[in-house]
CSV table of C-alpha atoms in Angstrom, one decimal:
chain,number,residue,atom,x,y,z
A,961,MET,CA,11.3,21.8,35.1
A,962,ILE,CA,11.6,19.5,32.1
A,963,THR,CA,12.7,16.0,32.9
A,964,ARG,CA,13.9,13.3,30.7
A,965,ARG,CA,11.2,11.0,32.0
A,966,SER,CA,8.4,13.5,31.1
A,967,LEU,CA,10.0,14.0,27.7
A,968,LEU,CA,10.1,10.3,26.9
A,969,ALA,CA,6.7,9.7,28.3
A,970,SER,CA,5.2,12.2,25.9
A,971,GLY,CA,7.1,11.0,22.8
A,972,GLY,CA,9.1,14.2,22.8
A,973,VAL,CA,6.1,16.5,22.7
A,974,LEU,CA,6.1,18.9,25.6
A,975,ALA,CA,3.9,21.8,26.6
A,976,ALA,CA,5.8,25.1,26.4
A,977,GLY,CA,7.1,26.4,29.7
A,978,THR,CA,9.0,29.7,30.6
A,979,ALA,CA,8.8,32.2,27.9
A,980,LEU,CA,11.9,33.2,25.9
A,981,THR,CA,12.9,36.7,25.2
A,982,SER,CA,11.8,36.6,21.6
A,983,ALA,CA,8.4,37.9,20.6
A,984,ALA,CA,5.4,35.5,19.9
A,985,PRO,CA,5.5,34.3,16.2
A,986,ALA,CA,3.0,35.0,13.5
A,987,ALA,CA,1.0,32.0,12.2
A,988,ALA,CA,3.3,29.7,10.2
A,989,ALA,CA,2.6,27.4,7.3
A,990,GLU,CA,1.6,23.9,8.6
A,991,THR,CA,3.1,20.6,7.7
A,992,PRO,CA,0.8,19.0,5.1
A,993,ALA,CA,-1.6,16.8,7.1
A,994,GLU,CA,-1.3,13.8,4.7
A,995,LEU,CA,-0.9,11.0,7.2
A,996,PRO,CA,-2.2,10.1,10.7
A,997,THR,CA,-0.6,11.9,13.6
A,998,ARG,CA,-0.8,8.7,15.7
A,999,ASN,CA,1.5,5.8,15.6
A,1000,PRO,CA,0.6,3.0,15.9
A,1001,LEU,CA,-2.6,3.5,14.0
A,1002,VAL,CA,-4.4,0.5,15.4
A,1003,GLU,CA,-3.1,-1.7,18.3
A,1004,GLN,CA,-3.0,-5.5,18.2
A,1005,ARG,CA,-3.7,-5.8,14.5
A,1006,ALA,CA,-1.0,-7.8,12.8
A,1007,ASP,CA,-0.4,-8.4,9.1
A,1008,PRO,CA,-2.3,-5.2,8.3
A,1009,PHE,CA,-3.9,-4.6,4.9
A,1010,ILE,CA,-5.4,-1.2,4.0
A,1011,THR,CA,-7.1,-0.9,0.7
A,1012,PRO,CA,-6.4,1.9,-1.7
A,1013,PRO,CA,-9.1,4.6,-1.3
A,1014,THR,CA,-12.2,3.1,-2.8
A,1015,ASP,CA,-15.3,5.2,-3.3
A,1016,GLY,CA,-14.0,7.6,-0.7
A,1017,MET,CA,-13.2,5.0,1.9
A,1018,TYR,CA,-10.2,3.1,3.3
A,1019,TYR,CA,-10.8,-0.4,4.6
A,1020,LEU,CA,-8.5,-2.2,7.1
A,1021,THR,CA,-8.2,-5.8,7.9
A,1022,GLY,CA,-5.6,-7.9,9.6
A,1023,SER,CA,-4.9,-10.8,12.0
A,1024,VAL,CA,-6.5,-10.5,15.4
A,1025,PRO,CA,-4.6,-11.9,18.5
A,1026,GLU,CA,-7.2,-14.7,18.9
A,1027,TYR,CA,-6.6,-15.9,15.3
A,1028,ASP,CA,-10.3,-16.8,15.1
A,1029,ARG,CA,-12.1,-14.4,12.7
A,1030,VAL,CA,-11.9,-12.0,9.8
A,1031,VAL,CA,-12.6,-8.4,10.7
A,1032,ILE,CA,-12.9,-5.2,8.6
A,1033,ARG,CA,-13.1,-1.5,9.6
A,1034,GLY,CA,-13.6,1.5,7.3
A,1035,ALA,CA,-13.2,5.2,7.4
A,1036,SER,CA,-12.9,8.2,5.0
A,1037,THR,CA,-9.3,8.9,6.2
A,1038,LEU,CA,-6.5,6.8,7.4
A,1039,ASP,CA,-6.6,8.5,10.8
A,1040,GLY,CA,-10.3,7.7,11.0
A,1041,LEU,CA,-9.5,3.9,11.0
A,1042,ALA,CA,-8.1,4.2,14.5
A,1043,ALA,CA,-11.5,4.8,16.1
A,1044,ALA,CA,-13.7,3.1,13.4
A,1045,ARG,CA,-16.1,0.4,14.5
A,1046,GLU,CA,-14.8,-3.1,13.5
A,1047,ARG,CA,-17.1,-5.6,12.0
A,1048,THR,CA,-16.6,-9.4,12.0
A,1049,ILE,CA,-17.5,-10.7,8.5
A,1050,TRP,CA,-16.6,-14.3,9.0
A,1051,ARG,CA,-15.7,-16.5,12.0
A,1052,ARG,CA,-14.0,-19.9,12.0
A,1053,PRO,CA,-16.1,-23.0,12.5
A,1054,GLU,CA,-16.0,-24.8,15.8
A,1055,SER,CA,-14.6,-28.0,14.3
A,1056,GLY,CA,-13.0,-29.5,11.2
A,1057,ARG,CA,-11.5,-27.7,8.3
A,1058,MET,CA,-10.6,-24.0,8.9
A,1059,GLY,CA,-11.3,-24.4,12.6
A,1060,GLY,CA,-7.7,-23.6,13.5
A,1061,TYR,CA,-5.6,-20.4,13.2
A,1062,ILE,CA,-6.9,-17.7,10.9
A,1063,TRP,CA,-4.1,-15.5,9.5
A,1064,ALA,CA,-3.4,-12.5,7.4
A,1065,PRO,CA,-6.7,-11.7,5.5
A,1066,GLU,CA,-6.4,-9.3,2.5
A,1067,LEU,CA,-9.3,-7.4,1.0
A,1068,HIS,CA,-9.5,-6.8,-2.7
A,1069,ARG,CA,-12.0,-5.2,-5.0
A,1070,ILE,CA,-12.1,-7.1,-8.3
A,1071,ASP,CA,-14.7,-6.6,-11.1
A,1072,GLY,CA,-17.2,-5.0,-8.8
A,1073,ARG,CA,-17.0,-7.6,-6.1
A,1074,TRP,CA,-15.0,-7.9,-2.8
A,1075,TYR,CA,-12.7,-10.8,-2.1
A,1076,VAL,CA,-10.9,-11.7,1.1
A,1077,TYR,CA,-7.9,-14.1,0.8
A,1078,PHE,CA,-6.9,-15.6,4.1
A,1079,ALA,CA,-5.0,-18.4,5.6
A,1080,ALA,CA,-6.6,-21.0,7.9
A,1081,GLY,CA,-5.6,-24.1,9.7
A,1082,ASP,CA,-7.8,-27.0,10.8
A,1083,LYS,CA,-9.2,-27.5,14.2
A,1084,ASP,CA,-7.2,-30.7,15.0
A,1085,GLU,CA,-4.2,-29.5,13.0
A,1086,PRO,CA,-4.0,-25.7,13.5
A,1087,PHE,CA,-0.7,-25.5,11.5
A,1088,ARG,CA,-2.2,-27.3,8.5
A,1089,ILE,CA,-2.4,-23.8,6.9
A,1090,ARG,CA,-4.1,-23.4,3.5
A,1091,THR,CA,-5.4,-20.3,1.6
A,1092,TYR,CA,-9.1,-19.7,1.3
A,1093,VAL,CA,-11.3,-17.0,-0.3
A,1094,LEU,CA,-14.5,-15.2,0.7
A,1095,GLU,CA,-16.7,-13.3,-1.8
A,1096,SER,CA,-19.2,-10.5,-1.4
A,1097,SER,CA,-21.3,-8.6,-4.0
A,1098,ASN,CA,-22.0,-5.7,-1.5
A,1099,ALA,CA,-20.6,-2.3,-2.2
A,1100,ASP,CA,-19.6,-2.0,1.4
A,1101,PRO,CA,-17.4,-4.9,2.6
A,1102,ARG,CA,-18.4,-4.4,6.2
A,1103,GLU,CA,-21.9,-5.6,5.4
A,1104,GLY,CA,-22.9,-9.2,5.9
A,1105,GLY,CA,-23.6,-11.7,3.1
A,1106,TRP,CA,-20.0,-13.0,2.6
A,1107,VAL,CA,-19.8,-16.4,1.0
A,1108,LEU,CA,-17.0,-18.8,1.5
A,1109,ARG,CA,-15.8,-19.9,-2.0
A,1110,GLY,CA,-13.4,-22.6,-0.7
A,1111,GLN,CA,-9.7,-23.2,-1.0
A,1112,MET,CA,-7.3,-21.6,-3.5
A,1113,VAL,CA,-5.9,-24.6,-5.1
A,1114,THR,CA,-2.1,-24.5,-5.9
A,1115,ALA,CA,0.3,-27.1,-7.3
A,1116,TRP,CA,0.9,-28.7,-3.9
A,1117,ASP,CA,-1.3,-29.4,-0.9
A,1118,THR,CA,1.2,-27.9,1.5
A,1119,PHE,CA,1.6,-25.1,4.0
A,1120,THR,CA,0.3,-22.0,2.1
A,1121,LEU,CA,-0.4,-18.5,3.3
A,1122,ASP,CA,-0.2,-14.7,2.7
A,1123,ALA,CA,-1.8,-14.5,-0.7
A,1124,THR,CA,-2.2,-11.2,-2.5
A,1125,THR,CA,-3.4,-10.3,-6.0
A,1126,PHE,CA,-2.6,-7.5,-8.5
A,1127,ALA,CA,-3.4,-6.6,-12.1
A,1128,HIS,CA,-0.7,-5.6,-14.6
A,1129,ARG,CA,-1.0,-5.0,-18.3
A,1130,GLY,CA,-4.3,-6.6,-18.6
A,1131,ARG,CA,-3.5,-9.7,-16.6
A,1132,ARG,CA,-4.3,-10.6,-13.0
A,1133,TYR,CA,-1.7,-12.3,-10.9
A,1134,PHE,CA,-1.8,-14.3,-7.6
A,1135,LEU,CA,1.3,-14.0,-5.4
A,1136,TRP,CA,1.7,-16.1,-2.2
A,1137,ALA,CA,4.0,-18.0,0.2
A,1138,GLN,CA,4.2,-21.8,0.3
A,1139,SER,CA,6.3,-24.7,1.4
A,1140,GLU,CA,7.4,-26.6,-1.7
A,1141,PRO,CA,8.1,-30.3,-1.4
A,1142,GLY,CA,11.9,-31.0,-1.8
A,1143,ILE,CA,13.0,-27.5,-0.6
A,1144,ALA,CA,14.1,-27.3,3.1
A,1145,THR,CA,12.5,-24.0,3.9
A,1146,ASN,CA,9.4,-22.9,5.8
A,1147,SER,CA,8.0,-20.9,2.8
A,1148,ASN,CA,9.1,-19.4,-0.5
A,1149,LEU,CA,7.3,-16.9,-2.8
A,1150,TYR,CA,5.4,-17.9,-5.9
A,1151,ILE,CA,3.5,-16.1,-8.6
A,1152,ALA,CA,0.9,-17.4,-11.1
A,1153,GLU,CA,-1.6,-15.9,-13.5
A,1154,MET,CA,-5.3,-16.1,-12.4
A,1155,ALA,CA,-8.1,-17.5,-14.5
A,1156,SER,CA,-10.6,-15.8,-12.1
A,1157,PRO,CA,-10.5,-14.4,-8.6
A,1158,LEU,CA,-11.1,-18.0,-7.4
A,1159,ALA,CA,-8.7,-20.0,-9.5
A,1160,LEU,CA,-5.2,-20.0,-11.0
A,1161,LYS,CA,-4.6,-20.2,-14.8
A,1162,SER,CA,-0.9,-21.0,-14.9
A,1163,ALA,CA,1.6,-23.1,-13.0
A,1164,PRO,CA,3.3,-21.5,-10.0
A,1165,VAL,CA,6.7,-19.8,-10.6
A,1166,ARG,CA,9.1,-19.7,-7.7
A,1167,ILE,CA,10.5,-16.2,-7.5
A,1168,ALA,CA,12.2,-16.1,-4.0
A,1169,VAL,CA,13.7,-18.6,-1.6
A,1170,PRO,CA,15.1,-17.6,1.8
A,1171,THR,CA,18.9,-18.1,1.5
A,1172,LEU,CA,20.4,-14.8,2.8
A,1173,SER,CA,21.6,-14.6,6.4
A,1174,TRP,CA,18.8,-12.0,7.3
A,1175,GLU,CA,16.1,-14.3,5.8
A,1176,ILE,CA,16.8,-17.4,7.9
A,1177,GLN,CA,17.0,-16.1,11.4
A,1178,GLY,CA,15.0,-18.5,13.5
A,1179,PHE,CA,13.1,-19.8,10.5
A,1180,LYS,CA,13.8,-19.9,6.8
A,1181,VAL,CA,11.0,-17.6,5.7
A,1182,ASN,CA,9.9,-15.5,2.7
A,1183,GLU,CA,6.2,-14.5,3.2
A,1184,GLY,CA,3.8,-11.6,3.2
A,1185,PRO,CA,4.3,-10.2,-0.3
A,1186,ALA,CA,3.0,-6.8,-1.3
A,1187,VAL,CA,3.1,-5.2,-4.7
A,1188,LEU,CA,3.8,-1.6,-5.8
A,1189,ILE,CA,4.1,-0.7,-9.5
A,1190,ARG,CA,6.0,2.5,-10.0
A,1191,ASN,CA,8.7,4.2,-12.1
A,1192,GLY,CA,8.8,1.5,-14.8
A,1193,ARG,CA,9.2,-1.4,-12.3
A,1194,VAL,CA,7.2,-3.9,-10.4
A,1195,PHE,CA,8.3,-3.9,-6.7
A,1196,VAL,CA,7.4,-6.8,-4.4
A,1197,THR,CA,8.2,-6.3,-0.7
A,1198,TYR,CA,8.2,-9.4,1.5
A,1199,SER,CA,9.0,-10.4,5.1
A,1200,ALA,CA,11.6,-12.8,6.3
A,1201,SER,CA,12.9,-14.7,9.4
A,1202,ALA,CA,11.1,-15.4,12.7
A,1203,THR,CA,8.2,-13.1,13.9
A,1204,ASP,CA,10.2,-11.5,16.7
A,1205,ALA,CA,12.7,-8.6,16.5
A,1206,ARG,CA,14.5,-10.4,13.7
A,1207,TYR,CA,11.5,-10.1,11.4
A,1208,CYS,CA,12.3,-7.7,8.5
A,1209,MET,CA,11.5,-6.8,4.9
A,1210,GLY,CA,13.2,-7.5,1.6
A,1211,LEU,CA,12.5,-6.3,-1.9
A,1212,LEU,CA,12.1,-8.0,-5.3
A,1213,THR,CA,12.2,-5.9,-8.5
A,1214,ALA,CA,11.2,-6.6,-12.0
A,1215,ASP,CA,11.0,-4.4,-15.1
A,1216,GLU,CA,7.4,-3.5,-15.9
A,1217,ASN,CA,7.8,-4.9,-19.4
A,1218,ALA,CA,9.3,-8.2,-18.3
A,1219,ASN,CA,7.6,-11.6,-18.2
A,1220,LEU,CA,6.6,-11.7,-14.5
A,1221,LEU,CA,6.1,-15.5,-14.8
A,1222,ASP,CA,9.8,-15.9,-15.5
A,1223,ALA,CA,11.9,-16.2,-12.3
A,1224,ARG,CA,14.8,-14.6,-14.1
A,1225,SER,CA,12.9,-11.3,-14.3
A,1226,TRP,CA,13.1,-10.8,-10.6
A,1227,THR,CA,16.1,-9.4,-8.6
A,1228,LYS,CA,16.3,-9.7,-4.8
A,1229,SER,CA,17.8,-6.9,-2.6
A,1230,PRO,CA,21.0,-8.1,-1.0
A,1231,SER,CA,20.1,-6.5,2.4
A,1232,PRO,CA,16.8,-5.9,4.2
A,1233,VAL,CA,15.0,-2.6,3.2
A,1234,PHE,CA,13.1,-2.2,6.5
A,1235,ALA,CA,14.2,-3.6,9.9
A,1236,THR,CA,14.1,-3.2,13.6
A,1237,SER,CA,15.1,0.2,14.9
A,1238,ALA,CA,16.0,0.2,18.6
A,1239,PRO,CA,16.3,4.0,18.8
A,1240,THR,CA,12.7,4.4,17.7
A,1241,SER,CA,11.5,1.4,19.7
A,1242,ARG,CA,10.0,-0.4,16.7
A,1243,TYR,CA,10.8,-4.1,16.6
A,1244,GLY,CA,10.2,-6.7,13.9
A,1245,PRO,CA,8.5,-4.5,11.3
A,1246,GLY,CA,7.0,-6.4,8.5
A,1247,HIS,CA,4.1,-8.1,6.7
A,1248,ASN,CA,3.3,-4.8,5.0
A,1249,SER,CA,0.8,-3.5,2.4
A,1250,PHE,CA,0.6,-0.2,0.5
A,1251,THR,CA,-2.1,2.4,0.1
A,1252,THR,CA,-2.1,6.1,-1.0
A,1253,VAL,CA,-3.0,9.5,0.4
A,1254,GLY,CA,-3.4,12.0,-2.5
A,1255,SER,CA,-0.2,11.6,-4.6
A,1256,SER,CA,1.8,10.0,-1.8
A,1257,ASP,CA,2.4,6.3,-1.3
A,1258,VAL,CA,1.9,5.0,2.2
A,1259,LEU,CA,3.6,2.0,3.8
A,1260,VAL,CA,1.4,0.0,6.1
A,1261,TYR,CA,3.1,-2.6,8.4
A,1262,HIS,CA,3.0,-4.1,11.9
A,1263,ALA,CA,5.7,-3.8,14.6
A,1264,ARG,CA,6.1,-4.2,18.3
A,1265,ASP,CA,7.3,-1.5,20.7
A,1266,TYR,CA,9.5,-3.9,22.7
A,1267,ARG,CA,12.2,-6.4,21.9
A,1268,ASP,CA,11.9,-9.1,24.6
A,1269,ILE,CA,9.0,-11.6,24.3
A,1270,VAL,CA,8.0,-14.3,26.8
A,1271,GLY,CA,7.1,-17.5,25.0
A,1272,ASP,CA,6.4,-18.0,21.3
A,1273,PRO,CA,6.4,-14.6,19.5
A,1274,LEU,CA,3.5,-15.8,17.3
A,1275,PHE,CA,1.2,-15.6,20.3
A,1276,ASP,CA,2.4,-12.3,21.6
A,1277,PRO,CA,-0.6,-10.0,20.8
A,1278,ASN,CA,1.2,-6.7,20.5
A,1279,ARG,CA,2.0,-6.4,16.9
A,1280,HIS,CA,0.4,-3.1,16.0
A,1281,THR,CA,-0.7,-1.6,12.7
A,1282,CYS,CA,1.6,1.4,11.8
A,1283,VAL,CA,1.6,3.7,8.7
A,1284,GLN,CA,4.2,6.1,7.3
A,1285,ARG,CA,4.9,7.8,4.1
A,1286,LEU,CA,7.0,5.9,1.5
A,1287,HIS,CA,9.5,8.1,-0.3
A,1288,TRP,CA,11.4,7.5,-3.5
A,1289,ASN,CA,15.1,7.6,-4.4
A,1290,ALA,CA,16.4,9.6,-7.4
A,1291,ASP,CA,16.8,6.3,-9.3
A,1292,GLY,CA,13.1,5.5,-8.9
A,1293,THR,CA,13.5,2.8,-6.2
A,1294,PRO,CA,11.5,3.0,-2.9
A,1295,SER,CA,13.1,4.5,0.2
A,1296,PHE,CA,11.6,3.1,3.4
A,1297,GLY,CA,13.7,4.7,6.0
A,1298,VAL,CA,13.3,3.4,9.6
A,1299,PRO,CA,10.0,2.4,11.3
A,1300,VAL,CA,9.2,5.6,13.0
A,1301,GLY,CA,8.3,5.9,16.7
A,1302,VAL,CA,5.6,7.6,18.6
A,1303,GLY,CA,4.9,11.2,17.7
A,1304,GLY,CA,3.2,13.7,15.4
A,1305,PRO,CA,3.6,14.5,11.7
A,1306,ILE,CA,7.0,14.0,10.1
A,1307,THR,CA,8.5,16.5,7.7
A,1308,ARG,CA,11.5,17.2,5.5
A,1309,LEU,CA,12.9,20.7,4.9
A,1310,SER,CA,14.1,21.8,1.5
A,1311,PRO,CA,15.8,25.2,1.0
A,1312,LEU,CA,14.0,27.6,-1.2
A,1313,ASP,CA,17.2,28.4,-3.1
A,1314,ALA,CA,18.0,24.7,-3.7
A,1315,PRO,CA,14.6,22.9,-4.1
A,1316,SER,CA,16.2,19.6,-5.2
A,1317,LEU,CA,18.1,19.3,-1.9
A,1318,VAL,CA,17.0,18.6,1.7
A,1319,VAL,CA,18.2,19.3,5.2
A,1320,ARG,CA,19.8,16.2,6.7
A,1321,HIS,CA,22.1,15.3,9.6
A,1322,TYR,CA,25.4,13.6,8.9
A,1323,GLU,CA,27.6,12.6,11.8
A,1324,TYR,CA,25.0,14.5,13.9
A,1325,ARG,CA,25.7,17.8,12.1
A,1326,LEU,CA,23.1,19.5,9.9
A,1327,ARG,CA,23.9,19.9,6.2
A,1328,VAL,CA,22.0,20.2,2.9
A,1329,ASP,CA,22.4,17.4,0.4
A,1330,GLY,CA,20.7,15.9,-2.6
A,1331,ALA,CA,19.8,12.2,-3.4
A,1332,VAL,CA,20.0,11.2,0.2
A,1333,ARG,CA,19.3,7.4,0.5
A,1334,GLU,CA,19.4,7.4,4.3
A,1335,LEU,CA,15.8,8.7,4.5
A,1336,GLY,CA,15.7,8.8,8.3
A,1337,ASP,CA,18.6,11.3,8.3
A,1338,THR,CA,16.3,13.8,6.5
A,1339,GLN,CA,13.2,13.5,8.6
A,1340,PHE,CA,12.2,15.7,11.6
A,1341,ARG,CA,9.2,16.4,13.8
A,1342,PHE,CA,8.3,19.9,15.0
A,1343,VAL,CA,7.4,19.7,18.7
A,1344,PRO,CA,6.8,22.4,21.2
A,1345,GLY,CA,9.9,24.2,22.3
A,1346,PHE,CA,11.4,23.3,25.7
A,1347,LEU,CA,11.3,26.7,27.4
A,1348,GLY,CA,9.2,29.1,25.5
A,1349,ALA,CA,5.5,29.6,24.6
A,1350,GLY,CA,5.2,29.8,20.8
A,1351,THR,CA,8.6,28.1,20.2
A,1352,VAL,CA,9.3,24.8,18.5
A,1353,ALA,CA,12.0,22.2,18.7
A,1354,MET,CA,13.1,19.9,15.9
A,1355,GLN,CA,13.2,16.3,16.9
A,1356,SER,CA,15.2,13.8,14.8
A,1357,VAL,CA,13.0,10.9,13.6
A,1358,ASN,CA,15.7,8.2,13.5
A,1359,PHE,CA,17.3,9.4,16.7
A,1360,PRO,CA,14.3,10.6,18.7
A,1361,ASP,CA,16.4,11.4,21.8
A,1362,ARG,CA,18.2,14.1,19.8
A,1363,TYR,CA,17.1,17.6,18.8
A,1364,VAL,CA,18.5,20.3,16.6
A,1365,ARG,CA,20.5,22.7,18.6
A,1366,VAL,CA,22.8,25.6,18.1
A,1367,ASP,CA,26.4,24.9,19.1
A,1368,GLY,CA,28.4,28.1,18.4
A,1369,ASP,CA,28.2,28.5,14.7
A,1370,VAL,CA,27.3,24.8,14.0
A,1371,LEU,CA,23.8,23.2,13.9
A,1372,ARG,CA,23.8,19.7,15.4
A,1373,ILE,CA,21.4,17.1,16.6
A,1374,ASP,CA,22.4,16.4,20.2
A,1375,PRO,CA,20.9,14.2,23.0
A,1376,PHE,CA,18.3,16.0,25.2
A,1377,GLU,CA,19.7,17.5,28.3
A,1378,ASP,CA,17.5,18.5,31.2
A,1379,THR,CA,18.8,22.0,31.5
A,1380,ASP,CA,17.6,25.5,30.7
A,1381,ALA,CA,20.8,26.1,28.7
A,1382,TYR,CA,19.9,23.2,26.4
A,1383,GLY,CA,16.3,24.4,26.1
A,1384,ARG,CA,17.4,27.8,24.9
A,1385,VAL,CA,19.8,26.6,22.2
A,1386,ALA,CA,17.3,23.9,21.0
A,1387,SER,CA,14.2,26.1,20.7
A,1388,PHE,CA,13.3,28.1,17.7
A,1389,VAL,CA,10.5,30.5,16.6
A,1390,ARG,CA,8.8,29.1,13.5
A,1391,VAL,CA,7.3,31.9,11.2
A,1392,PRO,CA,6.0,32.1,7.7
A,1393,GLY,CA,8.9,31.9,5.2
A,1394,LEU,CA,10.7,35.2,4.8
A,1395,SER,CA,10.6,34.7,1.0
A,1396,ASP,CA,7.5,32.6,0.7
A,1397,SER,CA,4.7,32.6,3.2
A,1398,ALA,CA,3.7,29.1,2.3
A,1399,ALA,CA,7.1,27.9,3.5
A,1400,VAL,CA,8.7,28.4,6.9
A,1401,SER,CA,11.7,30.2,8.5
A,1402,LEU,CA,13.2,29.3,11.8
A,1403,ARG,CA,14.3,32.2,14.0
A,1404,VAL,CA,16.9,32.2,16.8
A,1405,GLY,CA,16.6,35.3,19.0
A,1406,THR,CA,15.5,38.5,17.5
A,1407,ASP,CA,16.9,38.7,13.9
A,1408,THR,CA,18.9,35.5,13.3
A,1409,TYR,CA,17.6,32.6,11.2
A,1410,LEU,CA,18.6,29.1,10.1
A,1411,ALA,CA,19.8,29.3,6.5
A,1412,HIS,CA,21.3,27.3,3.7
A,1413,ASP,CA,24.8,28.3,2.6
A,1414,ASN,CA,26.5,26.1,0.0
A,1415,GLY,CA,25.5,22.8,1.5
A,1416,ARG,CA,25.8,23.9,5.1
A,1417,VAL,CA,23.1,24.9,7.6
A,1418,VAL,CA,24.2,28.1,9.2
A,1419,LEU,CA,22.9,31.1,11.3
A,1420,SER,CA,22.2,34.2,9.2
A,1421,ARG,CA,20.9,37.7,9.6
A,1422,PRO,CA,19.2,38.1,6.3
A,1423,GLY,CA,17.7,41.6,6.9
A,1424,ASN,CA,16.1,42.8,3.7
A,1425,ASP,CA,18.5,41.1,1.4
A,1426,ARG,CA,16.4,39.2,-1.1
A,1427,ASP,CA,18.8,36.3,-1.7
A,1428,ALA,CA,19.6,35.9,2.0
A,1429,ARG,CA,15.9,35.7,2.8
A,1430,ARG,CA,15.5,32.9,0.2
A,1431,ARG,CA,18.3,31.0,1.8
A,1432,ALA,CA,16.6,31.3,5.2
A,1433,THR,CA,13.3,29.9,3.8
A,1434,PHE,CA,12.5,26.2,3.7
A,1435,ARG,CA,9.6,24.3,2.1
A,1436,LEU,CA,8.1,21.4,4.0
A,1437,GLU,CA,7.5,18.1,2.4
């Protein structure tokens, strides 16, 4: 007997039980294995930074709970980072400068050398945080030989952290968070041109100050910037508010042809673009970076899997590194969706007869739409069916306690029920697409399939009708 407890404990993935009356399916096309099937990817690594693939390798660094060292791990795939051996490349001194908290290292390859930008406090003043840089000439950043090059000097000798760097149109920029004298905030965002990987060329330009209600919860914070240049624009994500469940991400946007050193070039999103999701049990997502897998952009971030924290959230160790695919809206802006919960690969279904549209749920009913900005409404996980060997269920990503089920002539996502009746109407046979074997079709019973019909998801008996078989075939993305 399936129980709700066993379902939740397995993240919605159950072994098949009693067989249904339908025959065993033929092999079906698999969801593209672009991203890790585990989430979180690495536990207790906050402020995660994963490099773009470099010479066939991904490298991960981030804050450790002890805040005492800089670590790097590497693997040829994102999934491989989970079990990769971690190397300590630098450890804080026992006294004096940089002997306090070590935060948020970032690893960058610039002109054939590796650089780590990180924040460090002093032994006697751990919150006297400044930004420092390490340099290595080795091809593999996990090797020893790192040299401390000193502090990154900015206009003010004040609280400074979360530095990143990027190149654009032949110029290299430094982007960071800092407390500016005369402004009553914890940290704002600044940008400057770099003279070298070790020094700034221009004066800092303030491009963001925490003023909106979601940026000043607990603390007035803009920090953790990350850069993505796509679709004719320069996007900068950043994190805001206290480091508990109120932590969230905002977005700055500039035209790629604009003067990035002019504060007027930047526009701030009025609402957070990525925030806590209680249904998926992901709290305080933020301090992100970006990488790629093939042609797909990947969002890297940390989050907790519980809301309530005892004591100062800064010293709660369970901010875990998570990754998920970043999608794009029709207008070229990034679509973040919700921080996804535990489970396997995530997919979207697009009808073969309407390739620009996707299956989504709206008011818990399935339909087919285009230009859906609520990304989570279009995302599903295939998990083993509840009652039949060789069957599958479709789990909603943003409401993981709900599964696609047949309700008369309507397809809905409804909460799991611990009954055989629910299992029968929420289990499908996944087969190669009736009209394209690289796609999939989802069968109910002997000859009935899920199908697209003028924006609706319906049950259909396509038989040998060519158009009907196309409508009952879905590509996975």
